[in-house]
Coordinates of C-alpha atoms in Angstrom, one line a residue:
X416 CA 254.9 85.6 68.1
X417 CA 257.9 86.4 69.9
X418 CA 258.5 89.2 72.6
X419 CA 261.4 91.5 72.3
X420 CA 263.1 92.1 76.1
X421 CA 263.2 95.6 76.9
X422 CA 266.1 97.3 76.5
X423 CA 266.8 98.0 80.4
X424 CA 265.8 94.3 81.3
X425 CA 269.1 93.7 82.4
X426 CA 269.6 96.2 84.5
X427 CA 265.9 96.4 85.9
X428 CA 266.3 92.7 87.4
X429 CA 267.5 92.3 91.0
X430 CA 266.3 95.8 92.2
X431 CA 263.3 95.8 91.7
X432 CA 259.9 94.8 94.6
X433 CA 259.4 91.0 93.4
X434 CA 255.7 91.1 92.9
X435 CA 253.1 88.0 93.0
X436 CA 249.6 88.3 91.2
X437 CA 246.9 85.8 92.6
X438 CA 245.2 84.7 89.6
X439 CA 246.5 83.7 86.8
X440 CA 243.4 84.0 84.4
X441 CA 243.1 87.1 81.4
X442 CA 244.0 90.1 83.9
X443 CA 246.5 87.9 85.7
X444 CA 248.5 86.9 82.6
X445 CA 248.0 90.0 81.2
X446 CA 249.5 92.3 84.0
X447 CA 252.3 89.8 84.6
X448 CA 253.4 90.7 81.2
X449 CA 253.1 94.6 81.3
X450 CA 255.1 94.3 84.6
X451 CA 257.7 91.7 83.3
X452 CA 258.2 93.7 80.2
X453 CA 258.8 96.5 82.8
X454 CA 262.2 94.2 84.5
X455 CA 259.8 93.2 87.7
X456 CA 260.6 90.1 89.3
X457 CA 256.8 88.3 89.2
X458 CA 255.4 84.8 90.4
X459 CA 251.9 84.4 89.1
X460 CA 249.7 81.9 91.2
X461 CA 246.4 79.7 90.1
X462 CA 244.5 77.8 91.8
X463 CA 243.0 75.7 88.8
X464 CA 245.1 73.6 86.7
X465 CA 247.5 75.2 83.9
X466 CA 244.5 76.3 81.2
X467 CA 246.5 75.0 78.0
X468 CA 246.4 71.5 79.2
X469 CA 242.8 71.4 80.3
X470 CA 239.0 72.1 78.8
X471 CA 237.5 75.3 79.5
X472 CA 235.6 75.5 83.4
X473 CA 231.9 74.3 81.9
X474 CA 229.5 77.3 82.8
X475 CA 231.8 80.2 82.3
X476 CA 231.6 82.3 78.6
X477 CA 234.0 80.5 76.1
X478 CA 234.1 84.0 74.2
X479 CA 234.1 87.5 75.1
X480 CA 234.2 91.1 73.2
X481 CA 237.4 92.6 72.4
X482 CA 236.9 96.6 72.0
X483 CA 239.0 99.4 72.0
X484 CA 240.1 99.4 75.5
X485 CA 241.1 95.9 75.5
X486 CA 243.0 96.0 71.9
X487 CA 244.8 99.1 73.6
X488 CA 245.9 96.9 76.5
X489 CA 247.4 94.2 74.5
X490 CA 249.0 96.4 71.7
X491 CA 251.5 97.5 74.9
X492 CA 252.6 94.3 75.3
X493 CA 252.8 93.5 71.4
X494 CA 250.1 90.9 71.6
X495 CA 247.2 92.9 69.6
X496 CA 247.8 91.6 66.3
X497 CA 248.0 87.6 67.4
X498 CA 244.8 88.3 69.2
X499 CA 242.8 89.6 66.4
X500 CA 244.0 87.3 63.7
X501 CA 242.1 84.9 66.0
X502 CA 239.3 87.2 66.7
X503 CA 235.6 87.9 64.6
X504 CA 234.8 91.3 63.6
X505 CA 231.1 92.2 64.7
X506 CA 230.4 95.5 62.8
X507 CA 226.8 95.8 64.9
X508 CA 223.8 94.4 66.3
X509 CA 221.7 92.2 64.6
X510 CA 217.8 91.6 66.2
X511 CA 215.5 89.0 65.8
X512 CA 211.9 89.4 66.1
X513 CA 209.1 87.1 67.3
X514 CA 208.7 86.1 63.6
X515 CA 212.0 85.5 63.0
X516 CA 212.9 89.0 60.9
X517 CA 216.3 90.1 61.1
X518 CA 217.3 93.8 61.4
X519 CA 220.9 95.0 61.4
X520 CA 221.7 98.0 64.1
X521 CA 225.2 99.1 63.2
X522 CA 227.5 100.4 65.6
X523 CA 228.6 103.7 63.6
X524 CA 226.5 105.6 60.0
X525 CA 229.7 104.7 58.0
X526 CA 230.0 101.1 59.3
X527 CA 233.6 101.3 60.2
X528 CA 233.5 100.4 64.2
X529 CA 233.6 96.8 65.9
X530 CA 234.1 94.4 68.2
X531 CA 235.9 91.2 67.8
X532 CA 234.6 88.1 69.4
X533 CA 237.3 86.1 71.0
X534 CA 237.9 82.9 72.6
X535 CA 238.3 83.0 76.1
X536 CA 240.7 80.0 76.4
X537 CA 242.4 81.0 72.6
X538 CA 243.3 84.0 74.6
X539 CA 244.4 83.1 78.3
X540 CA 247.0 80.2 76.1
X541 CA 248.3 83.7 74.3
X542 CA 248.9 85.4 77.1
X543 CA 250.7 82.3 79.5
X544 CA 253.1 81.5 76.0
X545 CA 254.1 84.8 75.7
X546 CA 254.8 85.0 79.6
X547 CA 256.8 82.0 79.1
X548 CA 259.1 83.7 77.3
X549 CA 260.4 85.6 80.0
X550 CA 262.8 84.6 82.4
X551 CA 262.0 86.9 85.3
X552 CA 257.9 85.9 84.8
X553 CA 257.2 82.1 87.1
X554 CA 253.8 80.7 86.4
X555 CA 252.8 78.5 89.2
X556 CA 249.5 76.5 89.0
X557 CA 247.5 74.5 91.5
X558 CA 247.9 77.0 94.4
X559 CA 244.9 78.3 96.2
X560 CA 245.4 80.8 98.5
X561 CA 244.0 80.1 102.0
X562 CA 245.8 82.7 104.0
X563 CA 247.4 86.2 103.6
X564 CA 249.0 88.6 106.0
X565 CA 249.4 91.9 104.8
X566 CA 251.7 93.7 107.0
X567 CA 254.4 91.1 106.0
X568 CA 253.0 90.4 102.4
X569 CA 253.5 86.7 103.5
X570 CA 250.8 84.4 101.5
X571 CA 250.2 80.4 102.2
X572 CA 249.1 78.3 99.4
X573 CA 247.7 74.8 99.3
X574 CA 247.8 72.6 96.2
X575 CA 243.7 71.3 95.7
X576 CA 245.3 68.1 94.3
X577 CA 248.3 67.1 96.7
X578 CA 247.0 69.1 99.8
X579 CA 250.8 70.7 100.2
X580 CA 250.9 73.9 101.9
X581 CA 253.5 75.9 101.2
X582 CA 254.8 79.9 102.2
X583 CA 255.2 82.3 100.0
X584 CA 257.7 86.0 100.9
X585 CA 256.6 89.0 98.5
X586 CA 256.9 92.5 98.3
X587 CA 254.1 93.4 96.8
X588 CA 250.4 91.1 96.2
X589 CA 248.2 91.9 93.6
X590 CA 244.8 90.0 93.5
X591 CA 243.7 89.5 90.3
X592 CA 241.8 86.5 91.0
X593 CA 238.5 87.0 90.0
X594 CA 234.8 88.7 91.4
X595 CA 235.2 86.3 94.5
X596 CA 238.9 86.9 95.3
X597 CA 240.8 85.3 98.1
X598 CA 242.6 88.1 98.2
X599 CA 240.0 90.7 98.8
X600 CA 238.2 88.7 101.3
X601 CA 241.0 89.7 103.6
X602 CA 240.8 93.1 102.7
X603 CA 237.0 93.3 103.6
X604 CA 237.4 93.7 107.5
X605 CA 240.4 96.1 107.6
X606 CA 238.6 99.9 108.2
X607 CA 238.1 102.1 105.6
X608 CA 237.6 99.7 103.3
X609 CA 234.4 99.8 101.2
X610 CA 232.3 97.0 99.7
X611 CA 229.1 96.2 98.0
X612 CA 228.0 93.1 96.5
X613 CA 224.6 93.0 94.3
X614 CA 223.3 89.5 92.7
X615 CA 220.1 90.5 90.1
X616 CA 217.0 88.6 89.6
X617 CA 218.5 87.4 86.4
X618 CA 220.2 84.7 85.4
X619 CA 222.1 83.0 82.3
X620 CA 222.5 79.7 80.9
X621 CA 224.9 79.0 77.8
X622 CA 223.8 77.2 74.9
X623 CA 225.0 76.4 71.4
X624 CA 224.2 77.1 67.8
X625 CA 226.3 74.4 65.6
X626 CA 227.9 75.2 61.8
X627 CA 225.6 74.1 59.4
X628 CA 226.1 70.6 57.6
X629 CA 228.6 72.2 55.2
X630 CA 230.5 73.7 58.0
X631 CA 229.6 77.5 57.5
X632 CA 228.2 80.2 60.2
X633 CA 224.7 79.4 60.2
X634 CA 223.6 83.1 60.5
X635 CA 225.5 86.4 59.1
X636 CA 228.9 86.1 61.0
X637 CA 230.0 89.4 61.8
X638 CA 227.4 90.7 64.2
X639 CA 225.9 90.5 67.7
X640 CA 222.8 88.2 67.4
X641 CA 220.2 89.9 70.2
X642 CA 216.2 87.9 70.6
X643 CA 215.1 91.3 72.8
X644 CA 212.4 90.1 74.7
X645 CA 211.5 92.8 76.8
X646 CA 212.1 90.8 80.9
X647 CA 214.5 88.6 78.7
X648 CA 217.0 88.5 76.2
X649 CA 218.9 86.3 74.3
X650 CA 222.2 86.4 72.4
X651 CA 224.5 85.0 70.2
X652 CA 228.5 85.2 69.7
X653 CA 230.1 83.7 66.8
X654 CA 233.5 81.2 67.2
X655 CA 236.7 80.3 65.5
X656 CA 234.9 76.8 64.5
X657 CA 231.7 78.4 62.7
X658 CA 229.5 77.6 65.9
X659 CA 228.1 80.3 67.9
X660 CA 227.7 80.5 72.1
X661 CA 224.8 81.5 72.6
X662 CA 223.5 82.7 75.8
X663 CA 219.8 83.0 77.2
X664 CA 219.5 86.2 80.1
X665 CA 216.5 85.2 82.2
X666 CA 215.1 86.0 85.7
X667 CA 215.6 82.7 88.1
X668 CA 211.8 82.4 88.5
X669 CA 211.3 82.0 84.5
X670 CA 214.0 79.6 84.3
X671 CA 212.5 77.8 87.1
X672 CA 209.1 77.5 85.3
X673 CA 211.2 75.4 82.7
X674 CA 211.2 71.7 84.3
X675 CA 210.6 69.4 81.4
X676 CA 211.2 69.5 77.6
X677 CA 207.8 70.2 77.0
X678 CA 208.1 73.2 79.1
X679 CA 211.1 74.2 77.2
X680 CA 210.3 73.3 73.2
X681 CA 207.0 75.4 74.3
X682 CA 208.7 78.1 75.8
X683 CA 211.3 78.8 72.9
X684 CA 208.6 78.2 70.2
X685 CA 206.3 81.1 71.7
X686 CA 210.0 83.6 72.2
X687 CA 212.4 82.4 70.0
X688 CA 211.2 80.2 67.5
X689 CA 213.8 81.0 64.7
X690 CA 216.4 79.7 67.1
X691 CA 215.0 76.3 67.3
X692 CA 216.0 74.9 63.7
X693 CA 219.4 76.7 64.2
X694 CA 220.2 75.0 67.8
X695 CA 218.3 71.8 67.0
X696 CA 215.2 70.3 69.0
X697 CA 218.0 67.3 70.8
X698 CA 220.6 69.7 71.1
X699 CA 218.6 72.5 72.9
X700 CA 217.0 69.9 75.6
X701 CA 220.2 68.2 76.2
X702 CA 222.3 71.7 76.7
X703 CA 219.7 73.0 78.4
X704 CA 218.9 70.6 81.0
X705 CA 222.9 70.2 81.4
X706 CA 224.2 72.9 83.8
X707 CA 222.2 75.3 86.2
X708 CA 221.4 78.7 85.4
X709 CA 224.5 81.3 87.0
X710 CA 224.1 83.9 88.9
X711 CA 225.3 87.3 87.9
X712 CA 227.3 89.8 90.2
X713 CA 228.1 93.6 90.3
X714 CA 230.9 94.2 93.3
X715 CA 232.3 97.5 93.9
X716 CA 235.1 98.2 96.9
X717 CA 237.4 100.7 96.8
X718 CA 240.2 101.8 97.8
X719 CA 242.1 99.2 96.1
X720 CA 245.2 98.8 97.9
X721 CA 246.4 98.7 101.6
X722 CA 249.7 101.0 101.5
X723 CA 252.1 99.3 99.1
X724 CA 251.6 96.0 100.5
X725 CA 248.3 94.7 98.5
X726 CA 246.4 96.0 95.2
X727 CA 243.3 94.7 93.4
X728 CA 242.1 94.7 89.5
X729 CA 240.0 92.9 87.3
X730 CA 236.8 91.7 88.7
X731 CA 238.6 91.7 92.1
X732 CA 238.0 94.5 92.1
X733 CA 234.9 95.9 90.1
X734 CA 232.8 92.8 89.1
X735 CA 230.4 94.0 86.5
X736 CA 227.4 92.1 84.8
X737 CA 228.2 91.1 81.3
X738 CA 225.6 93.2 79.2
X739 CA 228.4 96.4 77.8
X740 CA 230.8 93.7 77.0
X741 CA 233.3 95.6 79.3
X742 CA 234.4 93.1 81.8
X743 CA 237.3 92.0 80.2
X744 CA 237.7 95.6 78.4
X745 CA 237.6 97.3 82.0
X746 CA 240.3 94.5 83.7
X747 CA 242.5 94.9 80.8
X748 CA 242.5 98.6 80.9
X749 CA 243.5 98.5 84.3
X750 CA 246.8 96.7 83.4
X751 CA 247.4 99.6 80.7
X752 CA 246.6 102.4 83.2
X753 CA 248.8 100.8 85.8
X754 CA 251.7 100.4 83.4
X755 CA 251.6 103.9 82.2
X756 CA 251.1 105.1 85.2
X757 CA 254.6 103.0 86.1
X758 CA 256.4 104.7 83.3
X759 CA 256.5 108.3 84.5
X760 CA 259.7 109.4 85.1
X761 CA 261.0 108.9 89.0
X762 CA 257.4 107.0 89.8
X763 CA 258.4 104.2 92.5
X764 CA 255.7 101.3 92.5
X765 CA 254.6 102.8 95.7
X766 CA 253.3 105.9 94.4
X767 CA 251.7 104.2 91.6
X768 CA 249.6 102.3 93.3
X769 CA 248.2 104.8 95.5
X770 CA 247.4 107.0 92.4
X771 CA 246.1 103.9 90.7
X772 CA 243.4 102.7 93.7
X773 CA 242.7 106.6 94.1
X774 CA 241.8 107.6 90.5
X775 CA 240.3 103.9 89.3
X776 CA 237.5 103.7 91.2
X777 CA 235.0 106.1 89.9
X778 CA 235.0 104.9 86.8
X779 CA 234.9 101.4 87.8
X780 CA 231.6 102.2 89.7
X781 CA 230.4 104.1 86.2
X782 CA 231.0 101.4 84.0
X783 CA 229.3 98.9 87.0
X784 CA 226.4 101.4 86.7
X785 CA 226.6 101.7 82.6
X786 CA 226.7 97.7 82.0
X787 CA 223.3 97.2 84.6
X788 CA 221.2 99.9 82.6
X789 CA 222.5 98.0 79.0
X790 CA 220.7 95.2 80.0
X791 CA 217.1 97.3 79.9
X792 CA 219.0 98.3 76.9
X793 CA 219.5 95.1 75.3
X794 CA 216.4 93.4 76.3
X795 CA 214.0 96.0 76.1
X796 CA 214.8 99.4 74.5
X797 CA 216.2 98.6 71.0
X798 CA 212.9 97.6 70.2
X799 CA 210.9 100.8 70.7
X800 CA 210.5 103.6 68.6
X801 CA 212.4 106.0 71.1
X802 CA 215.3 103.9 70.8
X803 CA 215.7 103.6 67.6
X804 CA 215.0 107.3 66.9
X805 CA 217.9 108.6 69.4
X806 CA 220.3 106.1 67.7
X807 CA 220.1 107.6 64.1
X808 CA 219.8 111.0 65.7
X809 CA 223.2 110.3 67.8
X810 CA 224.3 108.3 64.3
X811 CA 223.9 111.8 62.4
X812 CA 225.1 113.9 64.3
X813 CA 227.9 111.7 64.9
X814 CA 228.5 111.7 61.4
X815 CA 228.0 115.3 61.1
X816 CA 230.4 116.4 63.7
X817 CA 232.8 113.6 64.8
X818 CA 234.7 115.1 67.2
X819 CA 232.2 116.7 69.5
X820 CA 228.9 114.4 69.3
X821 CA 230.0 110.7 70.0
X822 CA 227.3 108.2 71.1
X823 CA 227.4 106.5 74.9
X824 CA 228.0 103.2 73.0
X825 CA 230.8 104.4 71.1
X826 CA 232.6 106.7 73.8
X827 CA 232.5 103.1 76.2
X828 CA 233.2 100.7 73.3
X829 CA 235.9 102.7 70.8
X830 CA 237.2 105.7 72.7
X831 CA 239.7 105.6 75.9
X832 CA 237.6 108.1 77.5
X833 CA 237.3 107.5 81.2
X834 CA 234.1 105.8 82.1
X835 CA 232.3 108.6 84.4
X836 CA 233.2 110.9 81.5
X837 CA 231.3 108.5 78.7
X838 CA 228.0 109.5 81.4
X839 CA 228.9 113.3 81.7
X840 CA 228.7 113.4 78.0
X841 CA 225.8 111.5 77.6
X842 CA 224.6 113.9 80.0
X843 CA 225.9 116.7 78.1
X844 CA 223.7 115.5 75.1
X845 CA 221.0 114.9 76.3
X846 CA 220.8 118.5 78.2
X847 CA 221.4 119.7 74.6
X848 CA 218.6 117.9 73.2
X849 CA 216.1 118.6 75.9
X850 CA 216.8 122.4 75.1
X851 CA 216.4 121.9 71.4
X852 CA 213.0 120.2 71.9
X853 CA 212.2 123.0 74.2
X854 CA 213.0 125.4 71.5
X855 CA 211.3 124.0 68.9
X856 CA 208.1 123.3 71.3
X857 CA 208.4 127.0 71.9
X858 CA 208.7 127.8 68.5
X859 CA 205.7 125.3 67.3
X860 CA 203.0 126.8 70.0
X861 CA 204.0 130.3 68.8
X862 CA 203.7 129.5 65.2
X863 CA 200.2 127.3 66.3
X864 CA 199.0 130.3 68.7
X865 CA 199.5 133.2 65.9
X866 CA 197.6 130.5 63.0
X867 CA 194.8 130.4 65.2
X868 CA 194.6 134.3 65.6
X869 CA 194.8 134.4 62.0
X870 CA 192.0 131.9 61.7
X871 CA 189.6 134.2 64.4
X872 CA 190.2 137.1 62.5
X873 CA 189.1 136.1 58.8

């Protein structure tokens, strides 16, 4: 697909800061191109190799959900059509019982919301060709950053493969390299600066559903595949090539009791037998026995910036555990806030990043907060009545009013409402069912109290 220069591009280069992004993964590329678009001199650095030319880092998701946030980010820089010709639309949730029964949870009553599963790599080779394309955009690769002195924004890289250090002179760094950033790691012991790191008990190991001998999906395609489990979940994502990633979410002590195929064949027979035939006996000891369990990581820090000089997005700076699909979503919308933010009239890069770092972080810490209580979600609550009850009540009303009863999913997933808003209004709701219930409990004893009088006095 190719990019159209903006208008002022010619003019905009040579007076403008010249900015270099650490990080050259989805937020990296991404924000290179919102601010080359934008006539910004920028020199994106990686530390791995260039991602096009290599296989995907084993252990790290090889697809993630697209939503509304996301799609909104790309469309800015004319990349949201490429992405989701490439992308599968999941219309809801799909949950397996311990008897291998299916039942479909959609996202909306009239079945017209989704997510798109994407591939991770599919989408970072998107992102670097279209950066390509511009002349003030330099994509360097094999340079970790070792040191970084913000007062003169002056960085020193190695190369992991030829050991040559080299200097780099910017005007402005922006780390976007990831939950453990080089670049916020010198941040950490300046004052005022606020951080939190939280690893939970929970763990996650990827595994892999195959097409079937004819080549199709081996389950309905265009869903999210949850095994609830109550302590533990599992779930499947389908790809491009008809397979599907599927990954198990498991506290480290359960994973632990796992230590020999028995163990293992046992363990999935009891909690996921249905999964068995579709992964394949061979297949499921061999992946599973391959790679270690992860760990998973919330980080919040704020602010986000020292003065003009340094700036973090992405998981840089709000790391998130996986289970709202909004890591990616939440990194990308940065970019987009950023570059509107960039657009009002006389706003000088400055400026925009101190109102950036000052109004992003409370909604990174909601969406933090949202994506840890999904997991008790996923796992657990979309198996009990309560659940289940709430959804088609939020479904109905949803239906029945549109624009003033939207569901937490929905407000996170398909809306650009800010995050600590999407919790205000489920708040909102569920002050407004309380007092309904209250009511009709009110009502119900008073209609109970005066039957019983009626009762006495026949």
């Amino acid at each position: 697909m190719q990019e159209k220069y903006p208008e002022t591009f010619t003019n905009c280069v040579g007076r403008k800061p010249e900015i270099s992004i650490v990080g050259g993964g989805l937020v990296g590329s991404l924000l290179a191109l919102h601010l080359g678009q934008k006539g910004y001199q920028v020199n994106l650095y990686e530390y791995r190799d260039d991602i096009r030319t290599t296989e995907l880092i084993g252990g790290r998701s090889i697809n993630l959900a697209l939503s509304a946030r996301g799609r909104k980010a790309l469309a800015k820089v004319g990349l949201e059509e490429a992405i989701l010709e490439h992308g599968i639309p999941m219309r809801g949730r799909m949950l397996h019982d311990l008897n291998g029964r299916r039942r479909i949870v959609p996202y909306d009553k009239n079945n017209q919301q989704c997510i798109f599963s994407v591939g991770r790599k599919h989408l970072n080779e998107i992102l670097l060709n279209a950066s390509e394309r511009y002349p003030n955009i330099h994509l360097n690769f094999n340079h970790k950053l070792i040191d970084m002195h913000v007062e003169d924004t002056q960085m020193t890289f190695k190369n992991p493969k030829t050991k040559e250090v080299m200097d780099v002179s910017t005007d402005l760094i922006i780390g976007c390299d990831g939950a453990f950033s080089a670049v916020r790691r010198h941040m950490i012991t300046r004052p005022g600066f606020d951080f939190s790191q939280t690893y939970i008990e929970h763990g996650y190991l990827e595994l892999c559903i195959p097409p079937t001998a004819s080549g199709d999906f081996a389950m309905p395609h265009n869903y999210l595949h949850i095994w609830p489990r109550g302590k533990f979940m599992m779930i499947a994502l389908p790809n491009q090539d008809r397979s599907w990633t599927v990954t198990l979410f498991m506290p480290f002590a359960n994973f632990e009791m796992l230590k020999t195929s028995t163990d293992l064949l046992e363990f999935f027979r009891k909690y996921f037998p249905d999964s068995i035939e579709l992964i394949g006996e061979e297949k499921l000891m061999k992946d599973f026995f391959r790679i270690k369990p992860q760990s998973l990581v919330m980080i919040k820090c704020r602010p986000y910036n020292i003065s003009d000089k340094v700036l973090l997005m992405g998981d840089a700076a709000h790391a998130m555990v996986p289970f709202y699909g909004q890591g990616m979503n939440a990194g990308f919308e940065d970019c987009s806030i950023f570059s509107e933010i960039l657009d009002c009239p006389s706003m000088e890069i400055a400026d925009a990043i101190t109102e950036f770092s000052a109004k992003r972080w409370e909604d990174a810490f909601a969406i933090c907060d949202l994506a840890m209580y999904n997991y008790i979600e996923m796992r657990d609550l979309v198996n009990r009545s309560s659940f289940l009850w709430r959804k088609r009540l939020d479904d109905f009303l949803f239906w029945l009013m549109p624009n003033i009863w939207v569901p937490l999913y929905n407000t996170v997933s398909f809306s650009h409402m800010p995050y600590r808003k999407c919790i205000q209004n489920r708040e909102w709701q569920n002050r407004i069912l309380s007092r309904i219930l209250v009511i009709l409990g009110t009502f119900g004893l008073a209609g109970l109290v005066a039957g019983i009088g009626i009762v006495l006095r026949s």
